[in-house]
Coordinates of C-alpha atoms in Angstrom, one line a residue:
M1 CA -166.3 -80.9 48.2
N2 CA -168.3 -77.8 48.5
F3 CA -168.4 -74.5 47.6
Y4 CA -167.0 -73.2 50.8
Q5 CA -163.9 -76.0 51.0
L6 CA -163.2 -74.8 47.6
A7 CA -163.0 -70.9 48.9
T8 CA -160.8 -72.2 51.5
K9 CA -158.5 -74.6 49.3
N10 CA -157.8 -71.7 47.0
V11 CA -156.7 -69.6 49.7
L12 CA -154.4 -72.2 51.3
R13 CA -153.0 -73.0 47.9
N14 CA -152.0 -69.7 47.0
L15 CA -150.9 -68.9 50.9
R16 CA -147.6 -67.6 49.9
S17 CA -148.9 -64.8 47.4
Y18 CA -151.8 -63.8 50.0
L19 CA -148.8 -64.2 53.1
G20 CA -147.9 -60.5 52.6
F21 CA -151.0 -59.4 52.2
Y22 CA -152.5 -61.0 55.3
F23 CA -149.3 -59.9 57.6
S24 CA -149.4 -56.2 56.3
S25 CA -153.4 -56.0 56.6
S26 CA -152.9 -57.9 60.3
F27 CA -150.1 -55.4 61.2
A28 CA -152.3 -52.3 60.3
V29 CA -155.2 -54.0 62.3
M30 CA -152.9 -54.8 65.4
V31 CA -151.9 -50.7 65.5
F32 CA -155.4 -49.1 64.8
Y33 CA -156.4 -51.7 67.6
M34 CA -153.9 -50.8 69.9
F35 CA -154.2 -47.0 69.2
A36 CA -158.5 -47.8 70.3
M37 CA -157.2 -49.3 73.3
F38 CA -155.2 -46.5 74.5
V39 CA -157.9 -43.9 73.5
F40 CA -160.8 -45.9 75.4
H41 CA -158.4 -46.4 78.3
P42 CA -160.2 -44.9 81.5
T43 CA -156.7 -43.8 83.1
V44 CA -156.2 -41.6 79.3
E45 CA -159.6 -40.0 79.3
S46 CA -159.2 -38.7 83.3
S47 CA -156.1 -36.8 82.6
T48 CA -155.3 -33.5 80.4
I49 CA -152.7 -34.8 78.6
G50 CA -154.4 -38.3 78.1
K51 CA -156.8 -36.1 76.1
V52 CA -154.4 -34.6 74.1
A53 CA -152.9 -38.2 73.5
Q54 CA -156.5 -39.4 72.4
S55 CA -156.7 -36.5 70.1
G56 CA -153.6 -37.5 68.4
M57 CA -153.9 -41.0 68.5
K58 CA -157.7 -40.6 67.1
V59 CA -156.1 -38.7 64.1
A60 CA -153.4 -41.4 63.5
E61 CA -156.1 -44.4 63.9
W62 CA -158.1 -42.9 60.7
I63 CA -155.0 -41.9 58.8
I64 CA -153.8 -45.7 59.1
Y65 CA -157.5 -46.7 58.1
L66 CA -157.8 -44.6 54.8
F67 CA -154.3 -45.7 53.8
S68 CA -155.5 -49.5 54.3
I69 CA -158.8 -48.7 52.1
F70 CA -155.9 -47.7 49.3
F71 CA -153.6 -50.7 50.5
V72 CA -156.2 -53.2 50.2
L73 CA -157.9 -52.3 47.4
Y74 CA -154.4 -52.5 45.4
S75 CA -153.4 -55.6 47.1
V76 CA -156.2 -57.5 46.4
R77 CA -156.3 -56.4 42.8
A78 CA -153.0 -57.5 42.3
F79 CA -153.8 -61.1 43.4
M80 CA -156.9 -60.9 41.1
R81 CA -154.7 -60.3 38.3
T82 CA -152.2 -63.2 39.1
R83 CA -155.0 -65.9 39.0
K84 CA -157.0 -64.7 35.9
K85 CA -156.3 -68.0 33.8
E86 CA -157.8 -69.8 36.9
F87 CA -161.0 -67.9 36.5
G88 CA -160.5 -68.5 33.0
V89 CA -160.8 -72.4 33.3
L90 CA -163.7 -71.9 35.9
L91 CA -166.1 -70.1 33.4
I92 CA -165.2 -72.5 30.7
M93 CA -165.9 -75.5 32.9
G94 CA -169.3 -73.9 33.5
I95 CA -169.2 -71.7 36.8
S96 CA -171.6 -68.8 36.5
Q97 CA -170.9 -65.2 37.1
R98 CA -172.8 -64.9 40.3
Q99 CA -170.8 -68.4 41.8
L100 CA -167.4 -66.8 40.8
N101 CA -168.3 -63.7 42.7
L102 CA -169.6 -65.4 45.6
L103 CA -165.9 -67.7 45.7
L104 CA -163.7 -64.2 45.2
T105 CA -165.8 -62.4 48.1
T106 CA -165.4 -65.8 50.4
E107 CA -161.8 -66.0 49.6
N108 CA -161.3 -62.3 50.4
M109 CA -163.5 -62.5 53.6
I110 CA -161.1 -65.2 54.8
I111 CA -158.4 -63.2 54.6
G112 CA -160.0 -60.1 56.0
V113 CA -161.5 -61.9 59.0
G114 CA -158.2 -63.8 59.7
S115 CA -156.4 -60.2 59.5
I116 CA -158.8 -59.1 62.2
V117 CA -158.5 -61.7 64.3
S118 CA -154.5 -62.2 64.4
G119 CA -154.5 -58.5 64.5
I120 CA -156.7 -57.8 67.5
V121 CA -154.9 -61.2 69.2
G122 CA -151.2 -59.2 68.2
G123 CA -152.5 -56.0 69.8
T124 CA -153.7 -57.6 72.9
I125 CA -150.6 -59.3 73.6
L126 CA -148.5 -56.6 72.8
A127 CA -151.1 -53.8 75.0
K128 CA -149.2 -53.8 78.1
M129 CA -145.9 -53.0 76.5
F130 CA -147.6 -50.4 74.1
F131 CA -149.1 -49.0 77.4
A132 CA -145.8 -48.5 79.1
V133 CA -143.9 -47.2 76.3
G134 CA -146.9 -44.7 75.7
A135 CA -147.1 -43.8 79.3
Y136 CA -143.4 -43.3 79.9
M137 CA -143.0 -41.1 76.4
I138 CA -146.0 -39.1 77.5
E139 CA -144.8 -38.9 81.6
M140 CA -148.3 -40.0 82.5
R141 CA -148.1 -40.3 86.4
E142 CA -150.9 -43.1 86.7
P143 CA -149.8 -46.2 85.1
L144 CA -152.0 -47.7 82.5
T145 CA -153.2 -51.1 83.3
L146 CA -154.5 -53.7 81.4
Y147 CA -158.5 -53.9 80.8
L148 CA -161.2 -55.6 78.5
P149 CA -161.2 -53.3 75.8
W150 CA -164.7 -54.3 74.2
K151 CA -165.2 -50.7 72.6
A152 CA -161.8 -51.4 70.9
M153 CA -162.5 -54.7 69.5
G154 CA -166.0 -53.5 68.3
L155 CA -164.5 -50.6 66.7
T156 CA -161.9 -52.5 64.9
A157 CA -163.8 -54.9 63.6
G158 CA -166.7 -52.6 62.8
V159 CA -164.2 -50.8 60.4
F160 CA -162.2 -53.4 59.0
L161 CA -164.9 -56.2 58.2
P162 CA -166.8 -53.5 56.0
L163 CA -163.9 -52.4 54.2
F164 CA -162.5 -56.0 53.2
F165 CA -166.2 -56.7 52.2
V166 CA -166.8 -53.5 50.3
I167 CA -163.2 -53.9 48.4
S168 CA -164.1 -57.6 47.4
R169 CA -167.2 -56.1 45.7
I170 CA -165.5 -53.2 44.1
L171 CA -163.2 -55.6 42.5
L172 CA -165.8 -57.6 41.0
L173 CA -166.9 -54.9 38.7
F174 CA -163.5 -55.1 37.0
I175 CA -163.8 -59.0 36.6
R176 CA -167.2 -58.7 35.1
T177 CA -165.7 -56.5 32.3
E178 CA -163.3 -58.9 31.2
K179 CA -163.7 -61.7 28.6
I180 CA -163.4 -65.3 28.6
A181 CA -160.3 -64.9 26.2
A182 CA -158.7 -62.0 28.4
F183 CA -158.8 -64.3 31.6
L184 CA -157.1 -67.4 29.6
Q185 CA -154.3 -64.6 28.5
G186 CA -153.3 -64.0 32.0
S187 CA -151.5 -61.1 33.1
T188 CA -149.1 -61.4 30.2
K189 CA -147.8 -58.2 28.8
S190 CA -146.3 -57.9 25.3
R191 CA -143.2 -55.7 26.1
R192 CA -141.2 -53.9 23.5
A193 CA -138.0 -52.0 24.7
T194 CA -138.8 -48.0 23.5
K195 CA -136.5 -45.4 23.8
P196 CA -136.9 -42.9 26.4
S197 CA -138.4 -39.5 25.1
V198 CA -136.1 -36.9 25.1
A199 CA -138.7 -34.1 25.5
L200 CA -140.7 -36.1 28.4
S201 CA -137.0 -36.6 30.6
L202 CA -136.4 -32.6 29.9
L203 CA -139.8 -31.9 31.5
G204 CA -139.1 -34.0 34.3
S205 CA -136.0 -32.7 34.9
A206 CA -137.0 -29.2 34.6
L207 CA -140.1 -30.1 37.4
F208 CA -137.6 -30.7 39.9
S209 CA -135.6 -27.8 39.0
I210 CA -138.6 -25.3 38.7
S211 CA -139.8 -27.1 42.4
Y212 CA -136.2 -26.4 44.2
L213 CA -136.3 -22.7 43.0
I214 CA -139.8 -22.0 44.2
M215 CA -138.9 -23.7 47.8
F216 CA -135.4 -21.4 47.8
L217 CA -136.7 -18.0 46.0
T218 CA -140.8 -18.0 47.1
P219 CA -142.3 -17.3 50.6
L220 CA -144.1 -20.5 51.5
N221 CA -147.9 -20.5 52.0
D222 CA -150.7 -23.1 50.9
V223 CA -151.2 -22.2 47.6
V224 CA -147.4 -22.5 47.1
I225 CA -147.2 -25.7 48.9
I226 CA -150.1 -27.3 46.8
L227 CA -148.5 -26.3 43.5
L228 CA -145.0 -27.7 44.9
L229 CA -146.7 -31.0 45.5
L230 CA -148.2 -31.2 42.1
I231 CA -145.2 -30.4 40.5
I232 CA -142.7 -33.1 42.6
L233 CA -145.3 -35.8 42.0
S234 CA -145.0 -35.0 38.2
G235 CA -141.4 -35.0 38.8
I236 CA -141.2 -38.3 40.2
Y237 CA -143.7 -39.7 37.9
F238 CA -141.6 -38.6 34.9
F239 CA -138.4 -39.5 36.6
F240 CA -139.4 -43.4 37.0
N241 CA -140.9 -43.4 33.1
Q242 CA -138.1 -41.5 31.6
I243 CA -135.7 -40.3 33.2
S244 CA -134.6 -43.5 35.1
V245 CA -134.6 -45.2 31.7
W246 CA -132.1 -43.4 29.8
P247 CA -128.9 -45.1 31.9
L248 CA -130.2 -48.4 30.8
Y249 CA -130.8 -47.0 27.1
L250 CA -127.3 -45.5 26.8
L251 CA -125.4 -48.6 28.4
K252 CA -127.1 -50.8 25.4
K253 CA -124.7 -48.5 23.3
N254 CA -122.2 -50.2 24.6
N255 CA -121.3 -53.4 23.6
N256 CA -118.4 -54.3 25.6
T257 CA -120.8 -53.8 28.6
Y258 CA -124.2 -54.7 27.4
L259 CA -123.0 -57.8 25.8
K260 CA -121.3 -59.4 28.8
G261 CA -122.7 -62.0 31.0
V262 CA -126.3 -61.1 31.9
S263 CA -126.2 -57.3 31.3
L264 CA -128.1 -57.8 28.0
L265 CA -131.2 -59.5 29.9
T266 CA -130.8 -57.5 33.0
T267 CA -130.9 -54.3 31.2
T268 CA -133.8 -55.0 28.9
D269 CA -135.7 -56.2 31.7
L270 CA -135.1 -53.2 33.7
A271 CA -136.2 -50.8 31.3
N272 CA -139.4 -52.7 30.8
R273 CA -139.9 -52.9 34.3
L274 CA -139.4 -49.5 35.7
K275 CA -141.9 -48.4 32.9
D276 CA -144.6 -50.9 33.5
N277 CA -144.5 -49.9 37.4
T278 CA -143.8 -46.3 36.9
R279 CA -147.1 -45.4 39.0
L280 CA -146.3 -48.1 41.9
L281 CA -142.6 -46.6 42.0
S282 CA -143.8 -43.4 42.4
I283 CA -146.4 -44.3 45.2
V284 CA -143.6 -46.1 47.2
T285 CA -141.1 -42.7 46.6
V286 CA -143.6 -40.4 47.9
I287 CA -145.0 -43.0 51.0
S288 CA -141.0 -43.4 51.5
T289 CA -140.5 -39.5 51.4
V290 CA -143.5 -38.6 53.8
A291 CA -142.1 -41.2 56.4
F292 CA -138.6 -39.6 56.1
V293 CA -139.7 -36.1 56.6
T294 CA -142.2 -36.9 59.4
T295 CA -140.0 -39.0 61.7
G296 CA -136.9 -36.9 61.0
V297 CA -138.8 -33.8 62.1
L298 CA -139.9 -35.5 65.0
A299 CA -137.0 -37.0 66.0
T300 CA -135.3 -33.6 66.3
D301 CA -135.4 -32.9 69.5
Q302 CA -137.0 -29.2 69.9
S303 CA -138.8 -28.9 73.3
D304 CA -135.3 -28.4 75.5
E305 CA -134.9 -24.8 74.5
I306 CA -138.4 -24.1 75.1
V307 CA -138.6 -25.8 78.3
E308 CA -135.4 -23.8 79.6
L309 CA -137.2 -20.8 78.7
V310 CA -140.3 -22.0 80.3
E311 CA -138.3 -22.8 83.8
N312 CA -136.7 -19.4 83.8
A313 CA -139.7 -17.3 83.9
I314 CA -140.0 -15.8 87.1
F315 CA -143.7 -16.3 87.9
E316 CA -145.5 -19.9 88.3
I317 CA -148.6 -18.3 87.3
D318 CA -149.5 -14.7 85.8
Y319 CA -153.2 -13.8 86.0
Y320 CA -153.6 -10.5 83.8
S321 CA -157.0 -8.8 84.6
I322 CA -158.4 -5.7 82.2
E323 CA -159.9 -3.0 84.1
G324 CA -163.6 -3.8 84.3
N325 CA -163.2 -7.6 85.0
E326 CA -166.0 -8.5 87.2
K327 CA -164.8 -12.0 87.9
E328 CA -161.1 -10.9 89.4
A329 CA -161.9 -11.1 93.0
E330 CA -163.7 -14.4 92.3
H331 CA -160.5 -15.7 90.2
L332 CA -157.9 -14.4 92.7
E333 CA -159.9 -16.4 95.5
L334 CA -159.8 -19.2 93.5
I335 CA -156.2 -19.6 92.8
K336 CA -155.2 -18.7 96.3
S337 CA -157.5 -21.6 97.8
T338 CA -156.2 -24.0 95.3
L339 CA -152.7 -23.3 96.1
Q340 CA -153.4 -23.0 99.8
E341 CA -155.6 -26.0 100.1
S342 CA -152.7 -28.1 97.9
G343 CA -149.9 -27.2 100.0
F344 CA -148.1 -24.2 98.4
D345 CA -146.9 -21.8 100.0
Y346 CA -147.4 -19.0 97.7
D347 CA -145.5 -15.2 97.1
L348 CA -147.7 -12.6 95.2
K349 CA -146.9 -9.6 93.4
I350 CA -149.2 -7.1 91.7
M351 CA -147.8 -4.8 89.3
D352 CA -149.8 -2.1 87.2
I353 CA -149.3 -2.7 83.2
G354 CA -151.1 -1.7 80.1
V355 CA -152.0 -3.6 77.2
A356 CA -151.0 -2.9 73.5
M357 CA -151.7 -4.2 70.0
T358 CA -148.4 -3.9 67.9
Y359 CA -146.6 -5.5 65.2
E360 CA -148.1 -8.2 63.1
N361 CA -146.5 -11.8 63.0
F362 CA -147.4 -14.9 61.4
I363 CA -150.7 -15.4 63.5
G364 CA -151.9 -11.6 63.3
F365 CA -151.4 -8.4 65.2
V366 CA -149.6 -9.2 68.7
P367 CA -150.6 -7.9 72.1
I368 CA -148.4 -6.8 74.2
R369 CA -148.0 -6.2 77.9
V370 CA -146.3 -2.7 78.6
I371 CA -144.8 -2.0 82.0
S372 CA -142.7 1.2 83.4
E373 CA -139.1 0.6 84.5
R374 CA -140.1 2.0 87.9
E375 CA -142.7 -0.3 88.5
L376 CA -140.9 -3.3 87.3
K377 CA -137.9 -2.4 89.7
K378 CA -140.0 -2.4 92.4
H379 CA -141.2 -5.9 92.6
L380 CA -138.1 -7.1 90.7
P381 CA -135.1 -5.0 92.2
D382 CA -132.4 -7.8 91.3
H383 CA -133.3 -7.5 87.8
D384 CA -131.3 -5.5 85.1
I385 CA -132.4 -3.0 82.9
P386 CA -130.4 -0.9 80.7
T387 CA -130.9 2.7 81.0
L388 CA -133.9 3.8 78.8
D389 CA -134.5 7.0 77.0
D390 CA -138.2 8.5 76.1
N391 CA -139.8 6.3 73.3
E392 CA -137.3 3.6 73.9
G393 CA -138.4 0.1 75.4
V394 CA -136.9 -3.3 76.1
L395 CA -138.9 -6.3 74.7
Y396 CA -138.8 -9.5 76.6
L397 CA -140.2 -12.7 74.2
D398 CA -142.7 -15.1 75.4
Y399 CA -141.1 -18.5 75.2
W400 CA -142.4 -19.2 71.7
N401 CA -141.6 -16.2 70.0
A402 CA -137.9 -16.6 71.3
R403 CA -137.5 -20.2 70.1
W404 CA -138.9 -19.4 66.7
N405 CA -136.9 -16.1 66.2
Q406 CA -139.7 -14.1 65.1
A407 CA -138.6 -11.2 63.3
I408 CA -139.2 -8.1 65.4
P409 CA -139.3 -4.6 64.1
E410 CA -137.4 -1.8 65.3
V411 CA -140.0 0.1 65.9
L412 CA -143.4 -0.8 67.5
N413 CA -146.5 1.1 66.3
L414 CA -149.4 1.1 68.7
L415 CA -152.6 0.4 66.8
D416 CA -155.1 3.2 66.9
S417 CA -152.5 5.6 68.2
S418 CA -149.5 7.8 66.6
K419 CA -147.1 6.8 69.2
T420 CA -144.0 4.5 68.7
V421 CA -141.5 3.0 70.7
K422 CA -137.7 1.9 69.4
V423 CA -136.7 -1.4 70.7
Q424 CA -133.4 -0.7 72.2
Q425 CA -133.1 -4.4 72.8
V426 CA -134.9 -7.7 72.4
K427 CA -134.4 -10.2 75.0
Q428 CA -134.4 -13.6 74.3
D429 CA -135.2 -15.0 77.5
T430 CA -138.3 -15.0 79.6
L431 CA -139.4 -12.6 82.1
F432 CA -143.2 -12.9 82.5
N433 CA -145.0 -15.8 80.5
D434 CA -146.1 -13.6 78.0
R435 CA -144.3 -10.9 75.7
L436 CA -143.6 -8.1 77.6
L437 CA -142.2 -4.6 76.9
V438 CA -140.4 -2.4 79.6
V439 CA -140.3 1.7 78.7
N440 CA -139.1 4.5 81.3
D441 CA -141.7 6.3 83.5
Q442 CA -142.0 9.3 81.4
T443 CA -142.7 6.9 78.4
F444 CA -145.6 4.9 80.2
K445 CA -147.0 8.2 81.2
Q446 CA -147.0 9.6 77.6
F447 CA -148.7 5.7 76.4
R448 CA -151.1 5.3 79.1
E449 CA -153.9 7.3 77.4
D450 CA -153.5 4.9 74.6
L451 CA -153.1 1.5 76.6
V452 CA -155.6 -0.9 78.0
E453 CA -155.0 -0.3 81.7
A454 CA -154.7 -3.9 83.1
T455 CA -153.0 -5.5 86.6
M456 CA -151.0 -8.7 86.7
Y457 CA -150.7 -10.8 89.6
G458 CA -147.7 -13.0 89.6
F459 CA -148.0 -16.0 92.0
T460 CA -144.4 -17.8 92.6
Y461 CA -144.5 -21.1 95.0
P462 CA -141.8 -23.9 95.5
N463 CA -142.2 -27.5 93.9
W464 CA -144.1 -26.2 91.0
K465 CA -143.5 -29.0 88.7
E466 CA -145.7 -31.4 91.4
S467 CA -148.8 -29.4 90.9
L468 CA -150.1 -30.3 87.4
D469 CA -153.4 -31.9 89.0
E470 CA -153.7 -29.0 90.9
I471 CA -153.2 -26.5 88.0
E472 CA -155.6 -28.8 85.5
R473 CA -158.4 -28.5 87.8
L474 CA -157.8 -24.6 88.6
L475 CA -157.9 -23.8 84.7
L476 CA -160.8 -25.9 84.0
K477 CA -162.8 -23.6 86.7
V478 CA -161.3 -20.1 85.5
E479 CA -162.1 -20.7 82.0
Q480 CA -159.0 -20.3 80.4
N481 CA -159.2 -17.8 77.4
A482 CA -156.7 -17.4 74.8
P483 CA -154.6 -14.5 74.6
S484 CA -156.1 -11.6 73.3
Y485 CA -156.3 -7.9 73.5
D486 CA -159.8 -7.6 74.6
N487 CA -160.2 -10.5 76.7
E488 CA -161.3 -9.1 80.1
Y489 CA -158.8 -11.6 81.9
Y490 CA -156.0 -14.3 81.1
I491 CA -154.5 -16.7 82.9
Y492 CA -150.9 -18.6 82.2
S493 CA -149.7 -21.6 84.5
K494 CA -145.8 -22.2 84.1
T495 CA -146.5 -25.7 85.5
F496 CA -149.3 -26.7 82.7
D497 CA -147.0 -24.9 79.5
Y498 CA -143.7 -27.3 80.9
F499 CA -145.9 -30.4 81.0
I500 CA -147.4 -29.8 77.4
I501 CA -144.2 -28.6 76.0
S502 CA -141.9 -31.3 77.3
Q503 CA -144.8 -34.3 76.8
V504 CA -146.2 -33.0 73.8
P505 CA -143.2 -33.6 71.1
S506 CA -142.8 -36.8 72.9
L507 CA -146.1 -37.8 72.3
H508 CA -146.3 -37.1 68.6
L509 CA -143.0 -38.8 67.8
F510 CA -144.4 -41.9 69.5
I511 CA -147.6 -42.0 67.6
C512 CA -145.6 -41.0 64.3
L513 CA -143.5 -44.3 64.9
F514 CA -146.4 -46.5 64.3
V515 CA -148.1 -44.6 61.5
V516 CA -144.7 -44.5 60.1
V517 CA -143.9 -48.0 60.5
V518 CA -147.3 -49.0 59.0
F519 CA -146.4 -46.8 55.7
C520 CA -143.2 -48.5 55.2
F521 CA -144.6 -52.2 56.0
A522 CA -147.0 -51.0 53.2
A523 CA -144.1 -49.5 50.8
G524 CA -142.3 -53.0 51.1
S525 CA -145.7 -54.8 50.5
F526 CA -146.6 -52.9 47.3
L527 CA -143.2 -54.3 45.7
Y528 CA -143.5 -57.5 47.2
F529 CA -147.2 -57.8 45.4
R530 CA -145.8 -56.5 42.1
V531 CA -142.6 -58.8 41.8
F532 CA -145.0 -61.8 42.9
T533 CA -147.7 -60.4 40.4
D534 CA -145.2 -61.3 37.3
L535 CA -143.7 -64.4 38.9
Q536 CA -145.7 -66.5 36.4
D537 CA -144.6 -65.0 33.3
E538 CA -140.8 -64.3 34.7
S539 CA -140.8 -68.2 35.4
E540 CA -141.7 -68.8 31.7
K541 CA -139.2 -66.2 30.4
Y542 CA -136.6 -68.1 32.2
K543 CA -137.5 -71.5 31.4
A544 CA -136.9 -70.8 27.7
L545 CA -133.6 -69.0 28.5
F546 CA -132.4 -72.1 30.4
K547 CA -133.2 -74.3 27.4
I548 CA -130.5 -72.2 25.6
G549 CA -127.9 -72.1 28.0
L550 CA -128.5 -69.4 30.9
T551 CA -127.0 -71.2 34.2
E552 CA -128.7 -70.8 37.5
R553 CA -126.3 -68.9 39.0
E554 CA -127.0 -66.7 36.0
M555 CA -130.4 -66.3 36.4
R556 CA -129.9 -65.9 40.2
K557 CA -127.9 -63.0 39.4
S558 CA -130.4 -61.3 37.1
M559 CA -133.2 -61.9 39.3
T560 CA -131.1 -60.4 42.4
L561 CA -130.0 -57.2 40.5
Q562 CA -133.5 -56.5 38.9
L563 CA -135.0 -56.7 42.9
A564 CA -132.4 -54.6 44.1
I565 CA -133.2 -51.3 41.8
L566 CA -136.8 -51.7 42.2
F567 CA -136.5 -51.7 45.7
F568 CA -134.0 -49.1 46.4
L569 CA -134.1 -46.9 43.7
P570 CA -137.4 -45.3 45.0
F571 CA -135.8 -45.3 48.7
L572 CA -132.9 -43.1 47.1
V573 CA -135.5 -40.9 45.2
A574 CA -137.1 -40.5 48.7
A575 CA -133.9 -40.0 50.6
I576 CA -132.9 -36.9 47.9
L577 CA -136.0 -35.2 48.4
T578 CA -136.3 -35.6 52.2
I579 CA -132.9 -34.3 52.5
C580 CA -134.0 -31.3 49.8
V581 CA -137.1 -30.5 52.1
M582 CA -134.7 -30.5 55.1
V583 CA -132.4 -28.1 53.7
I584 CA -135.5 -25.8 52.9
L585 CA -136.6 -26.0 56.5
W586 CA -133.2 -25.2 57.7
K587 CA -133.1 -22.3 55.4
Y588 CA -136.3 -20.8 56.9
E589 CA -135.0 -21.5 60.3
V590 CA -138.2 -23.7 61.3
W591 CA -136.0 -27.2 62.1
D592 CA -132.4 -27.7 61.7
A593 CA -133.3 -31.5 61.4
I594 CA -130.6 -32.5 59.0
G595 CA -128.5 -34.5 61.2
P596 CA -131.8 -36.3 63.0
T597 CA -133.0 -37.0 59.3
L598 CA -129.8 -38.6 58.2
K599 CA -130.0 -40.9 61.2
T600 CA -133.4 -41.6 60.3
I601 CA -132.9 -42.5 56.6
A602 CA -130.0 -44.7 57.9
G603 CA -132.4 -46.4 60.1
F604 CA -134.8 -47.0 57.4
M605 CA -132.1 -48.4 55.4
V606 CA -131.5 -51.0 57.6
L607 CA -135.5 -52.4 57.6
Q608 CA -135.2 -51.8 53.7
L609 CA -132.4 -54.3 53.5
L610 CA -133.7 -56.3 55.8
G611 CA -137.1 -56.7 53.6
F612 CA -135.4 -56.9 50.6
T613 CA -133.3 -60.1 51.9
I614 CA -136.7 -61.9 53.1
V615 CA -138.0 -60.9 49.7
R616 CA -135.4 -61.7 47.5
Q617 CA -135.2 -65.2 49.2
L618 CA -138.5 -66.1 49.2
Y619 CA -138.8 -64.8 44.8
L620 CA -135.6 -66.8 44.4
K621 CA -137.3 -70.0 45.8
K622 CA -140.7 -69.8 44.0
M623 CA -138.7 -69.0 40.8
M624 CA -136.4 -71.9 40.8
E625 CA -139.3 -74.4 42.0
L626 CA -141.5 -73.2 38.8
I627 CA -138.3 -72.9 36.8
D628 CA -137.3 -76.6 37.9
T629 CA -133.9 -76.6 36.8
E630 CA -133.5 -80.3 37.7
S631 CA -136.0 -81.7 35.5
W632 CA -134.3 -80.5 32.6

């Protein structure tokens, strides 16, 4: 048997331990590869919504990749711990440090290459379904056909091969620092039950209380959010390291319960496991919380209200031209010719308006279009406007402000002017595609010298939802500007806004679901690796207990209870933290996502139960093989 055959046999011999790592890595590679196939698809590159999808999927790809770095590093290091005795034996038998390094690198590269190959094969098989679901969710008109994704294959192999190799080499640094005696000792830890600290437990409870008070009492900004994250992460750590141990410690004081059945064994083991695995349980909790919050928010249908507001806007195209705009005639001719050549019969209304800078909201000072009551009724005679006194106005919000219910001042101050307008009424429905302030004729005349004079050209035409392709080309030619106070022109398209608003939330949900599934798969894998890392030590303990009378049924009961708490305690903490976050979002009227989030948590609970059932079955089977009760 040569050296490379030895590496292959080592992988096969440890296949059960490697299996979880292999499948998790393959899954991450597969999702990365399918996103890459979508990004490089020729049809996606040729459409506007496809380019939006490309941007989102590129971000998701690299999130998965960065997470994979951490995941692979943790997983491979966990495997190395389980094989310390094996390394010690090899060193005693004369293997050199260089040969040991080569052996481990070869083994890890076998698993890595296998994960990449199976991930690419699996992604290719599922590509058609992935394309169909993706195109449906973002309402792409052209179907996404299969193609030969050389770029996607090259990118996937190009980023994951170095990842497996580099991490293999990094782990060798930890091995070189170990002595042979430490290798032979293996991963055994001397465990000693300790009383949890009252001070640290109180500190952990205080951190959670402080974070909750900050969320409710302090306006959120970047600094506050970062501070909150640090406080919550610290609180999670102290919860698993100290607070969660208290019920087990108090249980020991109750002899009637503690000395009954397998309670003594389970309680002692759990207290030690919670302390030993504090960092792991904290990581799993954070990952699960991020998954719950993200999915819960994106599962909330936020677009329906905005879509309705967009549909109710009067004009399909609004073109605002500030006085002195040299491109006005060119742009108007371009809009007209585009609609005519595409077979859309349009009507045009031209209105004299002014532009003013007024109140400040979360994005800065807000430009508002100002129109006189007479001018509005001249072009829209059927529209009802309440009677307005001097210096009074009716404010029509754009659909974004209407949806987010931004606070509107009772009095609007024109910047660089002493003139003010009292807001008599705020209309939550949209009139134009932008914010519009309607004042009476006298007020408009008084304000005219302080307003930037402009003209609004409103185009209406039937079947506007069918004009997306033409509008995309038009906006590219007009070189659309962001709405501003000092732009010479600005163009709004109801068609473009409608499709972006209706499709982008679906796109975000589609992308996020895959990323979240990868995260949750990895969270379950972390726990899988942890319990199998301690498998040999646990089997030795149960062998000794079996000799003194512990039955197989009692062993299974103790193991199941310990696994259940390790799996579901982080899930419970993550669920509670997620609900707290949803309450905060609801308080700030950002999202009412409590209902969808509870459904999301219930869905993940089903997946968690499935994962727990599989891991429990594998764990108990392997443990019983190692204990081999029939041989006693």
